[in-house]
mmCIF file of C-alpha atoms in Angstrom:
data_model
loop_
_atom_site.group_PDB
_atom_site.id
_atom_site.type_symbol
_atom_site.label_atom_id
_atom_site.label_comp_id
_atom_site.label_asym_id
_atom_site.label_seq_id
_atom_site.Cartn_x
_atom_site.Cartn_y
_atom_site.Cartn_z
ATOM 1 C CA MET A 1 171.698 -0.353 42.825
ATOM 2 C CA LYS A 2 174.978 0.483 44.480
ATOM 3 C CA LYS A 3 178.508 -0.470 43.437
ATOM 4 C CA SER A 4 178.670 -3.613 45.589
ATOM 5 C CA ILE A 5 175.649 -5.118 43.850
ATOM 6 C CA LEU A 6 176.871 -4.100 40.410
ATOM 7 C CA ALA A 7 180.212 -5.698 41.161
ATOM 8 C CA PHE A 8 178.477 -8.901 42.171
ATOM 9 C CA GLY A 9 176.442 -8.771 38.945
ATOM 10 C CA ALA A 10 179.602 -8.393 36.882
ATOM 11 C CA LEU A 11 181.168 -11.357 38.669
ATOM 12 C CA ALA A 12 178.047 -13.451 38.143
ATOM 13 C CA LEU A 13 178.014 -12.592 34.482
ATOM 14 C CA GLY A 14 181.635 -13.580 34.177
ATOM 15 C CA VAL A 15 180.808 -16.992 35.581
ATOM 16 C CA ALA A 16 177.504 -17.627 33.852
ATOM 17 C CA PHE A 17 177.944 -16.050 30.446
ATOM 18 C CA SER A 18 180.886 -15.142 28.249
ATOM 19 C CA ALA A 19 180.785 -11.721 26.599
ATOM 20 C CA PRO A 20 178.534 -12.092 23.560
ATOM 21 C CA ALA A 21 179.411 -10.959 20.066
ATOM 22 C CA MET A 22 177.306 -8.187 18.630
ATOM 23 C CA ALA A 23 174.178 -9.208 16.753
ATOM 24 C CA ALA A 24 171.746 -7.000 14.892
ATOM 25 C CA ASP A 25 168.025 -6.635 15.500
ATOM 26 C CA VAL A 26 167.831 -8.487 18.811
ATOM 27 C CA SER A 27 164.569 -7.742 20.593
ATOM 28 C CA ALA A 28 163.315 -8.793 24.017
ATOM 29 C CA CYS A 29 160.231 -8.414 26.204
ATOM 30 C CA LEU A 30 159.891 -7.781 29.932
ATOM 31 C CA ILE A 31 156.524 -8.807 31.409
ATOM 32 C CA THR A 32 155.994 -7.938 35.082
ATOM 33 C CA LYS A 33 153.078 -8.408 37.459
ATOM 34 C CA THR A 34 152.466 -4.645 37.758
ATOM 35 C CA ASP A 35 154.237 -1.440 36.800
ATOM 36 C CA THR A 36 153.631 0.274 40.155
ATOM 37 C CA ASN A 37 155.350 -1.964 42.729
ATOM 38 C CA PRO A 38 158.877 -0.521 43.296
ATOM 39 C CA PHE A 39 160.323 -4.022 42.885
ATOM 40 C CA PHE A 40 159.088 -4.242 39.311
ATOM 41 C CA VAL A 41 159.939 -0.611 38.613
ATOM 42 C CA LYS A 42 163.547 -1.366 39.536
ATOM 43 C CA MET A 43 163.436 -4.571 37.483
ATOM 44 C CA LYS A 44 162.366 -2.530 34.475
ATOM 45 C CA GLU A 45 165.185 -0.044 35.095
ATOM 46 C CA GLY A 46 167.717 -2.869 35.178
ATOM 47 C CA ALA A 47 166.408 -4.451 31.994
ATOM 48 C CA THR A 48 166.226 -1.095 30.185
ATOM 49 C CA ALA A 49 169.774 -0.108 31.115
ATOM 50 C CA LYS A 50 171.258 -3.472 30.123
ATOM 51 C CA ALA A 51 169.275 -3.545 26.861
ATOM 52 C CA LYS A 52 170.594 -0.092 25.945
ATOM 53 C CA GLU A 53 174.133 -1.171 26.778
ATOM 54 C CA LEU A 54 173.916 -4.293 24.593
ATOM 55 C CA GLY A 55 171.919 -2.787 21.727
ATOM 56 C CA VAL A 56 168.822 -4.887 22.454
ATOM 57 C CA SER A 57 165.369 -3.511 21.595
ATOM 58 C CA LEU A 58 163.167 -3.908 24.698
ATOM 59 C CA LYS A 59 159.384 -3.745 25.063
ATOM 60 C CA SER A 60 157.869 -3.770 28.551
ATOM 61 C CA TYR A 61 154.429 -5.002 29.622
ATOM 62 C CA ALA A 62 152.647 -5.362 32.972
ATOM 63 C CA GLY A 63 149.413 -6.584 34.471
ATOM 64 C CA LYS A 64 146.890 -4.037 35.726
ATOM 65 C CA ILE A 65 147.227 -5.466 39.262
ATOM 66 C CA ASP A 66 149.126 -8.315 40.843
ATOM 67 C CA GLY A 67 147.179 -11.396 39.759
ATOM 68 C CA ASP A 68 146.193 -10.108 36.308
ATOM 69 C CA SER A 69 147.305 -13.112 34.253
ATOM 70 C CA GLU A 70 145.160 -12.310 31.211
ATOM 71 C CA SER A 71 147.212 -9.203 30.426
ATOM 72 C CA GLN A 72 150.397 -11.248 30.739
ATOM 73 C CA VAL A 73 149.110 -13.888 28.314
ATOM 74 C CA ALA A 74 148.226 -11.133 25.843
ATOM 75 C CA ALA A 75 151.721 -9.683 26.243
ATOM 76 C CA ILE A 76 153.311 -13.055 25.444
ATOM 77 C CA GLU A 77 151.198 -13.248 22.293
ATOM 78 C CA SER A 78 152.426 -9.780 21.281
ATOM 79 C CA CYS A 79 156.059 -10.743 21.891
ATOM 80 C CA ILE A 80 155.704 -13.819 19.677
ATOM 81 C CA ALA A 81 154.051 -11.786 16.927
ATOM 82 C CA ASP A 82 156.793 -9.141 17.132
ATOM 83 C CA GLY A 83 159.538 -11.722 16.608
ATOM 84 C CA ALA A 84 161.243 -11.215 19.977
ATOM 85 C CA LYS A 85 164.208 -13.460 20.781
ATOM 86 C CA GLY A 86 163.312 -13.775 24.432
ATOM 87 C CA ILE A 87 160.911 -12.953 27.256
ATOM 88 C CA LEU A 88 161.627 -12.074 30.882
ATOM 89 C CA LEU A 89 158.526 -12.936 32.899
ATOM 90 C CA THR A 90 157.332 -12.483 36.474
ATOM 91 C CA ALA A 91 154.180 -14.572 36.339
ATOM 92 C CA SER A 92 151.038 -13.727 38.296
ATOM 93 C CA ASP A 93 149.547 -17.191 37.725
ATOM 94 C CA THR A 94 152.492 -19.573 37.709
ATOM 95 C CA LYS A 95 150.411 -22.532 36.521
ATOM 96 C CA GLY A 96 147.926 -20.788 34.241
ATOM 97 C CA ILE A 97 150.626 -18.973 32.234
ATOM 98 C CA VAL A 98 152.380 -22.227 31.234
ATOM 99 C CA PRO A 99 150.459 -22.881 27.953
ATOM 100 C CA ALA A 100 151.311 -19.375 26.719
ATOM 101 C CA VAL A 101 154.949 -19.867 27.725
ATOM 102 C CA LYS A 102 155.031 -23.178 25.855
ATOM 103 C CA LYS A 103 153.698 -21.433 22.765
ATOM 104 C CA ALA A 104 156.506 -18.872 23.004
ATOM 105 C CA ARG A 105 159.189 -21.521 23.442
ATOM 106 C CA ASP A 106 157.761 -23.552 20.553
ATOM 107 C CA ALA A 107 158.109 -20.390 18.455
ATOM 108 C CA GLY A 108 161.807 -20.276 19.304
ATOM 109 C CA LEU A 109 161.831 -17.656 22.071
ATOM 110 C CA LEU A 110 163.973 -17.996 25.187
ATOM 111 C CA VAL A 111 161.695 -17.614 28.227
ATOM 112 C CA ILE A 112 163.263 -16.726 31.568
ATOM 113 C CA ALA A 113 161.193 -16.543 34.745
ATOM 114 C CA LEU A 114 162.317 -13.690 37.001
ATOM 115 C CA ASP A 115 161.743 -13.855 40.776
ATOM 116 C CA THR A 116 158.771 -16.241 40.524
ATOM 117 C CA PRO A 117 159.368 -19.826 39.260
ATOM 118 C CA LEU A 118 156.713 -21.315 37.011
ATOM 119 C CA GLU A 119 154.854 -24.531 37.867
ATOM 120 C CA PRO A 120 156.584 -26.711 36.855
ATOM 121 C CA ALA A 121 159.790 -24.695 37.015
ATOM 122 C CA ASP A 122 161.129 -26.259 33.824
ATOM 123 C CA ALA A 123 158.201 -24.774 31.886
ATOM 124 C CA ALA A 124 160.631 -21.857 31.433
ATOM 125 C CA ASP A 125 164.091 -22.186 29.925
ATOM 126 C CA ALA A 126 165.610 -20.739 33.103
ATOM 127 C CA THR A 127 164.755 -18.948 36.340
ATOM 128 C CA PHE A 128 166.705 -15.999 37.758
ATOM 129 C CA ALA A 129 165.485 -15.417 41.292
ATOM 130 C CA THR A 130 166.010 -14.896 44.958
ATOM 131 C CA ASP A 131 166.063 -18.122 46.937
ATOM 132 C CA ASN A 132 162.564 -17.331 48.188
ATOM 133 C CA LEU A 133 162.430 -20.323 50.524
ATOM 134 C CA LEU A 134 165.606 -19.057 52.200
ATOM 135 C CA ALA A 135 164.200 -15.508 52.302
ATOM 136 C CA GLY A 136 161.216 -16.854 54.237
ATOM 137 C CA LYS A 137 163.388 -18.987 56.515
ATOM 138 C CA LEU A 138 165.552 -16.006 57.471
ATOM 139 C CA ILE A 139 162.641 -13.861 58.663
ATOM 140 C CA GLY A 140 161.041 -16.895 60.344
ATOM 141 C CA GLN A 141 164.230 -17.696 62.244
ATOM 142 C CA TRP A 142 164.645 -14.052 63.191
ATOM 143 C CA ALA A 143 161.081 -13.813 64.514
ATOM 144 C CA LYS A 144 161.474 -17.036 66.500
ATOM 145 C CA GLU A 145 164.754 -15.947 68.102
ATOM 146 C CA THR A 146 163.404 -12.452 68.782
ATOM 147 C CA LEU A 147 160.423 -13.859 70.677
ATOM 148 C CA GLY A 148 162.485 -16.473 72.501
ATOM 149 C CA ASP A 149 160.363 -18.638 74.810
ATOM 150 C CA LYS A 150 157.254 -16.684 73.789
ATOM 151 C CA ALA A 151 157.456 -18.167 70.269
ATOM 152 C CA LYS A 152 155.808 -21.395 71.442
ATOM 153 C CA ASP A 153 152.663 -19.458 72.352
ATOM 154 C CA ALA A 154 152.713 -16.980 69.456
ATOM 155 C CA LYS A 155 149.642 -16.040 67.449
ATOM 156 C CA VAL A 156 150.772 -15.892 63.829
ATOM 157 C CA GLY A 157 149.033 -14.422 60.807
ATOM 158 C CA PHE A 158 150.020 -14.647 57.151
ATOM 159 C CA LEU A 159 149.395 -11.851 54.662
ATOM 160 C CA ASP A 160 149.867 -13.689 51.384
ATOM 161 C CA LEU A 161 149.697 -12.602 47.747
ATOM 162 C CA THR A 162 146.766 -13.963 45.708
ATOM 163 C CA PRO A 163 144.341 -16.916 45.845
ATOM 164 C CA SER A 164 146.199 -18.629 42.966
ATOM 165 C CA GLN A 165 149.181 -19.138 45.309
ATOM 166 C CA PRO A 166 152.035 -18.359 42.892
ATOM 167 C CA THR A 167 155.302 -20.088 43.711
ATOM 168 C CA VAL A 168 156.946 -16.992 45.180
ATOM 169 C CA ASP A 169 154.047 -16.741 47.651
ATOM 170 C CA VAL A 170 154.230 -20.408 48.627
ATOM 171 C CA LEU A 171 158.019 -20.443 48.997
ATOM 172 C CA ARG A 172 158.176 -17.384 51.253
ATOM 173 C CA ASP A 173 155.189 -18.525 53.290
ATOM 174 C CA GLN A 174 156.469 -22.060 53.823
ATOM 175 C CA GLY A 175 160.024 -20.829 54.399
ATOM 176 C CA PHE A 176 158.802 -18.597 57.221
ATOM 177 C CA MET A 177 157.041 -21.543 58.825
ATOM 178 C CA ILE A 178 160.142 -23.722 58.657
ATOM 179 C CA GLY A 179 162.254 -20.921 60.142
ATOM 180 C CA PHE A 180 159.717 -20.252 62.896
ATOM 181 C CA GLY A 181 159.303 -23.941 63.756
ATOM 182 C CA ILE A 182 155.883 -24.573 62.217
ATOM 183 C CA ASP A 183 155.267 -27.736 60.201
ATOM 184 C CA PRO A 184 154.109 -26.481 56.757
ATOM 185 C CA LYS A 185 152.598 -29.892 55.860
ATOM 186 C CA ASN A 186 152.376 -29.943 52.045
ATOM 187 C CA PRO A 187 155.340 -27.734 51.017
ATOM 188 C CA ASP A 188 153.621 -26.810 47.737
ATOM 189 C CA LYS A 189 150.413 -25.483 49.293
ATOM 190 C CA ILE A 190 149.374 -22.654 51.593
ATOM 191 C CA GLY A 191 146.697 -23.188 54.219
ATOM 192 C CA ASP A 192 146.806 -26.903 55.069
ATOM 193 C CA GLU A 193 148.797 -26.461 58.295
ATOM 194 C CA ASP A 194 147.353 -27.501 61.654
ATOM 195 C CA ASP A 195 149.671 -25.667 64.083
ATOM 196 C CA LYS A 196 147.512 -24.078 66.774
ATOM 197 C CA ARG A 197 149.624 -20.914 66.668
ATOM 198 C CA ILE A 198 148.349 -19.984 63.197
ATOM 199 C CA VAL A 199 145.473 -17.497 63.316
ATOM 200 C CA GLY A 200 144.925 -17.601 59.576
ATOM 201 C CA HIS A 201 145.873 -16.504 56.058
ATOM 202 C CA ASP A 202 144.549 -13.656 53.954
ATOM 203 C CA VAL A 203 145.550 -12.198 50.588
ATOM 204 C CA THR A 204 146.816 -8.701 49.859
ATOM 205 C CA ASN A 205 147.519 -8.468 46.095
ATOM 206 C CA GLY A 206 150.922 -7.252 47.249
ATOM 207 C CA ASN A 207 149.826 -3.674 47.992
ATOM 208 C CA GLU A 208 149.186 -1.425 51.007
ATOM 209 C CA GLU A 209 145.406 -1.383 50.748
ATOM 210 C CA GLY A 210 145.326 -5.162 50.498
ATOM 211 C CA GLY A 211 147.643 -5.434 53.487
ATOM 212 C CA ARG A 212 145.437 -3.138 55.552
ATOM 213 C CA LYS A 213 142.245 -5.031 54.763
ATOM 214 C CA ALA A 214 143.849 -8.429 55.311
ATOM 215 C CA MET A 215 145.229 -7.312 58.670
ATOM 216 C CA GLU A 216 141.798 -6.061 59.728
ATOM 217 C CA ASN A 217 140.319 -9.444 58.793
ATOM 218 C CA LEU A 218 142.880 -11.352 60.850
ATOM 219 C CA LEU A 219 142.365 -9.047 63.840
ATOM 220 C CA GLN A 220 138.673 -9.906 63.738
ATOM 221 C CA LYS A 221 139.613 -13.583 63.898
ATOM 222 C CA ASP A 222 141.951 -13.114 66.849
ATOM 223 C CA PRO A 223 142.796 -9.710 68.345
ATOM 224 C CA SER A 224 145.664 -11.294 70.300
ATOM 225 C CA ILE A 225 147.669 -11.883 67.116
ATOM 226 C CA ASN A 226 151.308 -10.866 67.668
ATOM 227 C CA VAL A 227 153.354 -12.041 64.644
ATOM 228 C CA ILE A 228 152.688 -11.188 60.994
ATOM 229 C CA HIS A 229 154.452 -12.608 57.957
ATOM 230 C CA THR A 230 153.876 -10.422 54.887
ATOM 231 C CA ILE A 231 154.519 -11.315 51.255
ATOM 232 C CA ASN A 232 156.191 -7.942 50.626
ATOM 233 C CA GLU A 233 156.837 -4.550 52.166
ATOM 234 C CA PRO A 234 153.839 -2.648 50.720
ATOM 235 C CA ALA A 235 151.596 -5.285 52.360
ATOM 236 C CA ALA A 236 153.598 -4.900 55.579
ATOM 237 C CA VAL A 237 153.041 -1.138 55.628
ATOM 238 C CA GLY A 238 149.312 -1.689 55.129
ATOM 239 C CA ALA A 239 149.278 -4.144 58.028
ATOM 240 C CA TYR A 240 151.039 -1.604 60.232
ATOM 241 C CA GLN A 241 148.462 1.058 59.334
ATOM 242 C CA ALA A 242 145.636 -1.256 60.381
ATOM 243 C CA LEU A 243 147.381 -2.092 63.647
ATOM 244 C CA LYS A 244 148.125 1.554 64.385
ATOM 245 C CA ALA A 245 144.468 2.452 63.808
ATOM 246 C CA VAL A 246 143.517 0.259 66.785
ATOM 247 C CA GLY A 247 146.554 1.071 68.931
ATOM 248 C CA MET A 248 148.252 -2.302 68.445
ATOM 249 C CA GLU A 249 151.277 -1.322 66.379
ATOM 250 C CA LYS A 250 153.674 -1.958 69.297
ATOM 251 C CA ASN A 251 152.193 -5.359 70.097
ATOM 252 C CA VAL A 252 152.805 -7.109 66.767
ATOM 253 C CA LEU A 253 156.075 -8.214 65.188
ATOM 254 C CA ILE A 254 155.970 -7.702 61.398
ATOM 255 C CA VAL A 255 158.425 -9.364 59.030
ATOM 256 C CA SER A 256 158.610 -9.160 55.260
ATOM 257 C CA VAL A 257 160.540 -9.738 52.036
ATOM 258 C CA ASP A 258 161.775 -7.268 49.375
ATOM 259 C CA GLY A 259 164.502 -4.940 50.626
ATOM 260 C CA GLY A 260 163.375 -1.878 48.683
ATOM 261 C CA CYS A 261 164.537 1.486 49.993
ATOM 262 C CA PRO A 262 161.088 2.321 51.469
ATOM 263 C CA GLY A 263 161.049 -1.100 53.148
ATOM 264 C CA VAL A 264 164.517 -0.679 54.620
ATOM 265 C CA LYS A 265 163.405 2.735 55.906
ATOM 266 C CA SER A 266 160.410 1.014 57.518
ATOM 267 C CA VAL A 267 162.797 -1.390 59.262
ATOM 268 C CA LYS A 268 164.882 1.558 60.492
ATOM 269 C CA GLU A 269 161.733 3.248 61.821
ATOM 270 C CA GLY A 270 160.509 0.095 63.560
ATOM 271 C CA VAL A 271 157.469 -0.456 61.331
ATOM 272 C CA ILE A 272 158.951 -3.750 60.102
ATOM 273 C CA GLY A 273 161.148 -5.808 62.407
ATOM 274 C CA ALA A 274 163.199 -7.479 59.684
ATOM 275 C CA THR A 275 163.042 -7.986 55.943
ATOM 276 C CA SER A 276 164.822 -10.248 53.480
ATOM 277 C CA GLN A 277 166.430 -8.125 50.777
ATOM 278 C CA GLN A 278 166.473 -9.288 47.171
ATOM 279 C CA TYR A 279 168.011 -7.738 44.066
ATOM 280 C CA PRO A 280 165.580 -7.195 41.139
ATOM 281 C CA LEU A 281 167.896 -4.998 39.073
ATOM 282 C CA LEU A 282 170.396 -7.841 38.944
ATOM 283 C CA MET A 283 167.729 -10.382 37.963
ATOM 284 C CA ALA A 284 166.622 -8.261 35.027
ATOM 285 C CA SER A 285 170.078 -7.245 33.805
ATOM 286 C CA LEU A 286 171.231 -10.864 33.904
ATOM 287 C CA GLY A 287 168.093 -11.816 31.992
ATOM 288 C CA ILE A 288 168.784 -9.355 29.171
ATOM 289 C CA GLU A 289 172.378 -10.569 29.047
ATOM 290 C CA ALA A 290 171.104 -14.142 28.695
ATOM 291 C CA ILE A 291 168.709 -13.264 25.860
ATOM 292 C CA LYS A 292 171.524 -11.487 24.024
ATOM 293 C CA LYS A 293 173.780 -14.525 24.481
ATOM 294 C CA PHE A 294 171.022 -16.810 23.205
ATOM 295 C CA ALA A 295 170.445 -14.595 20.165
ATOM 296 C CA ASP A 296 174.147 -14.631 19.321
ATOM 297 C CA SER A 297 175.021 -18.273 19.974
ATOM 298 C CA GLY A 298 171.891 -20.277 20.811
ATOM 299 C CA GLU A 299 173.341 -20.957 24.267
ATOM 300 C CA LYS A 300 170.925 -21.013 27.203
ATOM 301 C CA PRO A 301 171.843 -19.901 30.746
ATOM 302 C CA LYS A 302 172.787 -22.440 33.402
ATOM 303 C CA PRO A 303 171.564 -22.531 37.011
ATOM 304 C CA THR A 304 173.721 -21.848 40.057
ATOM 305 C CA GLU A 305 175.661 -24.953 41.024
ATOM 306 C CA GLY A 306 173.600 -27.176 43.314
ATOM 307 C CA LYS A 307 170.338 -25.326 42.588
ATOM 308 C CA SER A 308 167.622 -25.543 39.969
ATOM 309 C CA PHE A 309 167.734 -21.785 39.272
ATOM 310 C CA PHE A 310 170.231 -18.922 39.014
ATOM 311 C CA ASP A 311 170.413 -17.500 42.541
ATOM 312 C CA THR A 312 170.673 -13.695 42.619
ATOM 313 C CA GLY A 313 171.183 -13.495 46.387
ATOM 314 C CA VAL A 314 169.314 -12.550 49.586
ATOM 315 C CA SER A 315 170.273 -10.741 52.836
ATOM 316 C CA LEU A 316 168.357 -10.328 56.099
ATOM 317 C CA VAL A 317 168.073 -6.644 57.036
ATOM 318 C CA THR A 318 167.417 -5.669 60.666
ATOM 319 C CA ASP A 319 168.757 -3.338 63.335
ATOM 320 C CA LYS A 320 167.996 -5.943 65.982
ATOM 321 C CA PRO A 321 170.264 -8.909 65.116
ATOM 322 C CA VAL A 322 169.794 -12.245 66.841
ATOM 323 C CA SER A 323 172.188 -15.075 67.546
ATOM 324 C CA GLY A 324 172.523 -17.690 64.826
ATOM 325 C CA VAL A 325 170.899 -15.650 62.027
ATOM 326 C CA LYS A 326 173.273 -13.738 59.746
ATOM 327 C CA SER A 327 172.032 -10.229 58.967
ATOM 328 C CA ILE A 328 173.024 -6.752 57.810
ATOM 329 C CA ASP A 329 171.877 -3.492 59.425
ATOM 330 C CA THR A 330 169.749 -0.826 57.788
ATOM 331 C CA LYS A 331 172.799 1.257 56.917
ATOM 332 C CA GLU A 332 174.173 -1.536 54.751
ATOM 333 C CA GLY A 333 170.651 -2.372 53.594
ATOM 334 C CA THR A 334 170.238 1.231 52.432
ATOM 335 C CA ASP A 335 173.490 1.011 50.472
ATOM 336 C CA LYS A 336 172.097 -2.024 48.618
ATOM 337 C CA CYS A 337 168.409 -1.098 48.386
ATOM 338 C CA TRP A 338 166.327 -0.175 45.367
ATOM 339 C CA GLY A 339 163.196 1.791 44.623
#
């Protein structure tokens, strides 16, 4: 993470938390969806660095794949047994993990959801995240303005995350629809829309192979598809590979969310048209800071004013800006990227 992001993190910390006094034997856990996605790798780096700085003992856990909730439940059990003061969690199953989270909170642990709110959101003590609805809206608005009059006749496909529809998946998906001008119907559910422009939804598990297979499935449904919303950049790259295999890579506009360095490079190369950049290192470092503060004083973190969570920021990255949608170019995106 570059200096501009670190400066923002320091400012945020100054607002949200006072500098904690030193306390002995403070331990924390980081539980991510996987340990291979660059987003979670960077999150782990941020948590590890902040824990070292503050003298916090950190243990890290991850699911085998995105969607592996059983491993996350087992990790929570281990954190409780180890006497951790807090858990940072990116949940694969945002509803199914709640009983385990309740058990941790009942045992006196501070539980902070990172990136992905739980269902209900107040099942965790706090959420540090990108405004994922806004992230979706930004790429939806960009796609709509890029297509212009052709947007009304677009053929849109959605490469989502998992069948359990975790909140991060729903928020980005529905945000894109709102930005593009599609009625999402039930805002808490994917797949109940009736807009004739939607070709369909498929799941990717947030990786390249999943993105490739999901794109192939949607092409079989409608080979005239020309807009693809992807849950993240690995899925977007997989979609591009599938399109390139059939000579359609120049016919389809791909948008995504993440803002990792490989993703920003894909925007620069024209693989992805635009992506919404988020800041996982900041989420994790703020989370460790909050656990340390809780251990020292019992004080829990507060959300950003006017929101139900602590907003760690989002920026649209594209080299093809459009009127009415604020964005940064890939040069600035590279300065702020991760992974």
